[in-house]
Every structure is written in C-alpha cells, then in structure tokens.
Amino acid sequence: MQTPATEESNDLAAHAGKKTTIASGEALKLAVVGHTNTGKTSILRTLLRDVYFGEVKNEAATTRHVEQAKLTDSQTGEDLVILYDTPGLEDASGLMDWLEDNTASRRDGIERLQQFLAADIAQGGDALTSSDDYSQEAKVIRQLLASDMAIYVVDAREPVLGKYKDELAILSWAAIPVMPVFNFTDSQDANIDEWQTMLARRNLHISTRFDSVAFEFEDEMRLWQNLATMLTHSEMLEQLMTRRTENWAQLYDEANIIIADFLLNVAAFVYEINEDDDPMPILAQMQEAVRQSERAMQHNLLNLYKFYDNAVAATPLELQAYQQDPFDPELLKSYGIRTTSGAAAGALLGLGIDAAALGTTLGLGAAIGGIAGGLLSNTSSIADKITGVKRLYIDPATLTLLATRAIDLLTALRHRGHAATDATQLLYKGEKTNIEQALDDDGHTVTPWPTHKLPSELKKARGKPQWSSLSSGKSEQAQLLRADMAWSLASKLQSRESE
C-alpha cells in the first residue's frame, strides 16, 4: 500500500536534527536518494511489487515531490518500513559551492544543511533564476534529515564523476547511515569496481546490488540484511525479511497450482464425434478453447505477481515467445518436441497426431490431410468402434509444450522487476529465446517430462472429462473435482523446476 505525498510535510524541518537512533518497535523511515534518472522510483516499484508507483521515464527529474510508500506485515498489517521516494539531486556541485561559501566549516553537517534550508535558494519561486534555485535539493535534504536511514541509488553504468562525490559529501552531513545501492547491474557497461573504490575512500564500505529490471529475490534480501547491520535496532527489518521470504515461497506454490490446474483442465478436455464426421470444425473449436484457457492462465500468473498486461505496464506477454500459437507446428519444432514415434514420425512432426491411435479408422493419409495441430484421436476402445464414436483429446506433445511455456513464463515473472517498462527489456538475467530456453548445455530438449511419459495426474485426467470446464462448461464444479490432483501435479512441477 502506498500514499503519494503530493505536498511536502510541514514538520520535516522541525524534526531535523532532533532524531535519535531508531527505537525498537518503530517502523524504519528510509529515504531513497540519488542523482536524477538513476532509477530511484524504479527500485521502489520493484520493492513494492507495484508497477504503478510514481512515474518512470527515461528523462531527468521525473519525480518532483517526495512520495511515500509503506511496506507492511502481510499478516498483522503492521508498518515495518516507510519508504520515501525523493526528487533527483540535480546540481550537488553547485549546492556544495554555496555551502562552502555561505556556511562555516567548523559547524557540523546538520547545522550547515539547516542553514541552507532556511535560505531563499531553498524555497524556490519565480524570483530566483534556474541557476539559483535549489528547491529540489532542499526537498531531498528535508526528507533526509527526517529519516532514519538512506539508500543512495547508483546507476552502475555511469562513470564516477565529481558531481557524485559532492552528492555523497552532502548526504554524509545528515549524520544518518547511508548505503549505496547499485542499479542496472546487469548491464555490460557497469562500472561497479570503480564506484566501490570511490565509496571506500568515503568510508562507505557496505553496498549492495539491486537491479530493478533484472530482479533477483536474493538481491532484495541482501539489501535488507545489509541495512539491518547498520542499525542499533533491526527488529522491523528482520520481521520484514521473514515475512517477505514466506510470501515469496507462497507465491511460488500458488503459481504452480495455477499451472497444474490449467494443464489438468486441458488434459481432461474431450470431444466426441461420429466416426464419419468431418473433424476440422471440432479441431478449430478445441484449439481456440485451449488458446483462451492458456491466456487465462497467463493472466492469473501476471495478477499473482502483480504484473498487468496492458499499455501502461509492459509485461512478458508482449514478447513474441508468449504470443506464439501453441498449435503452430514450428513452435513444437523450436522446442524439439516430437509428436509421435516410428515410421510416421517424420510425416507427422508438428501435427500432433498419434498414428497408432488413429489406426486405419481414418487412414494415415486422411489423418495428415484432415486433422492437424494438437489433437489425439482415441479409437482403441471396442465400445467406441462398435458405436462408431471417436473421442478427440489434446495430444501429449501439446500438453508438454503448454507445460514448458507456462514454466518459462513463471520463471520470467520471478526474475522481472516491476520497473520494466519496455517489452524489450530483460525478462531475467541471461535471457534466452524460447528455443534456447528449451535446450540444455548439451543441446538436448528441456521439458518437464518426456513427451511420451506424461505425469500420472495428466494420464488420469484423460479418463475424467468431467474435470474439464472446456468439456462440461461447468467451471467451478470441474475445478473442485480436479483440485486434489492439481496439488499433486503442482508438487511434481516444483520438484522438476528445481532440478
């Protein structure tokens, strides 16, 4: 939850210099500061899991006011950390010149900063020229003096310049712990070693990496842990880390349930036609039903991880890999998934037809010409042969492909920061194409299971058409019927993903 503060609090300056070390049991007041366009708001979006917090643009000084957000205990509702997104420091070197010319060096840092805040140049207004207007810097310093700690956001792609050294000198005068946080660390242009050398010379030996686009949960935990080491009372941060770790694991459990439920729904999908009926209209209906079901599953995953598939906040679904038709034969080939075995394999690759199951009922030539894309016909039952009924299912190859794509999407969401605003930005570190994702280091196909060895839960679903809302149209009832099996399949998915 967050509450944007569109106006500065009147009592910030009144409390400046009067703080003591954070007391036990109090929420940590954490200021997020740094030069313009280093990604302060981006880091907050990812920490908050909120694609809508603040405004993120590739231009300087996007944040013009201090905005507030809270990290709370998901179980108790208790405020644990209050985050303050501050405007960018635009001209720290100019401000340092003013401080050196207008404040006495023998006074302590807080006194010098308070003298600046009382000066006309800190108030802004039309009477000042742009070169004399330090109202943006004043907003940062007021919040800094009213906070318990600060993180100084560094764009790791930037070289170490004099203006950054001046920023750190000014921040140090606030007499609160400051921890540098490197953003955009996944870039090949990162200059972290040079930055760390400069920071060490300023007695800033504790820093951390937190890429707001290429997200790693372990990096977030390291950020909180490093902050905790700088506090006298770190109970609130310890509580935050515990709760966030629990919530992250719970999200993963829920995501695998969503995927398992979707796969069972598709596996149980069956359509009966007479032996002599044209299967093509039914094929089209079944394919479209599966496409819509996959899309619904993807939306559920996006919502679970608080991503939203719209024009405001770009998501992985805008990337080509997640828009490709699951019944496209070329997609099956790209994952190296073969639909059948034996002499007919070459002719049927990508069609999703099991030649042995079709037998001579339609004839192999009719099968290739008449049915294509993800259907399996079951004519092995003697009763079916007597009645002339043909049951059509989604074939194992397509089920395997759907499972692989769902797991790929889940991996992407778990490694994608909420600051990613461009569909071309990294899904996760070491991003690969969907073809590369499907291959291991030896070039072998990586799927949750061999195509010919579906999990027992999916095999059982084949004989339970009542489990599928696609067959029965009864969504809630079908979901209840397959619920226990979804838990079982989700456990297998997790064990395979961790391998």
PDB file of N, CA, C and O in Angstrom, residues 12 101 146 379:
ATOM      1  N   LEU A  12       8.834  18.459   8.568  1.00  0.00           N
ATOM      2  CA  LEU A  12      10.102  17.791   8.307  1.00  0.00           C
ATOM      3  C   LEU A  12      11.265  18.591   8.887  1.00  0.00           C
ATOM      4  O   LEU A  12      12.130  18.064   9.572  1.00  0.00           O
ATOM      5  N   ASP A 101      30.698  28.530   0.554  1.00  0.00           N
ATOM      6  CA  ASP A 101      30.791  29.989   0.563  1.00  0.00           C
ATOM      7  C   ASP A 101      29.937  30.630   1.655  1.00  0.00           C
ATOM      8  O   ASP A 101      30.236  31.754   2.090  1.00  0.00           O
ATOM      9  N   ALA A 146      14.819  13.953   8.181  1.00  0.00           N
ATOM     10  CA  ALA A 146      13.686  13.399   8.920  1.00  0.00           C
ATOM     11  C   ALA A 146      13.632  11.882   8.847  1.00  0.00           C
ATOM     12  O   ALA A 146      12.690  11.269   9.355  1.00  0.00           O
ATOM     13  N   THR A 379      -9.379 -44.424 -30.716  1.00  0.00           N
ATOM     14  CA  THR A 379     -10.316 -45.412 -31.290  1.00  0.00           C
ATOM     15  C   THR A 379      -9.979 -46.820 -30.807  1.00  0.00           C
ATOM     16  O   THR A 379     -10.364 -47.805 -31.423  1.00  0.00           O
TER      17      THR A 379
END
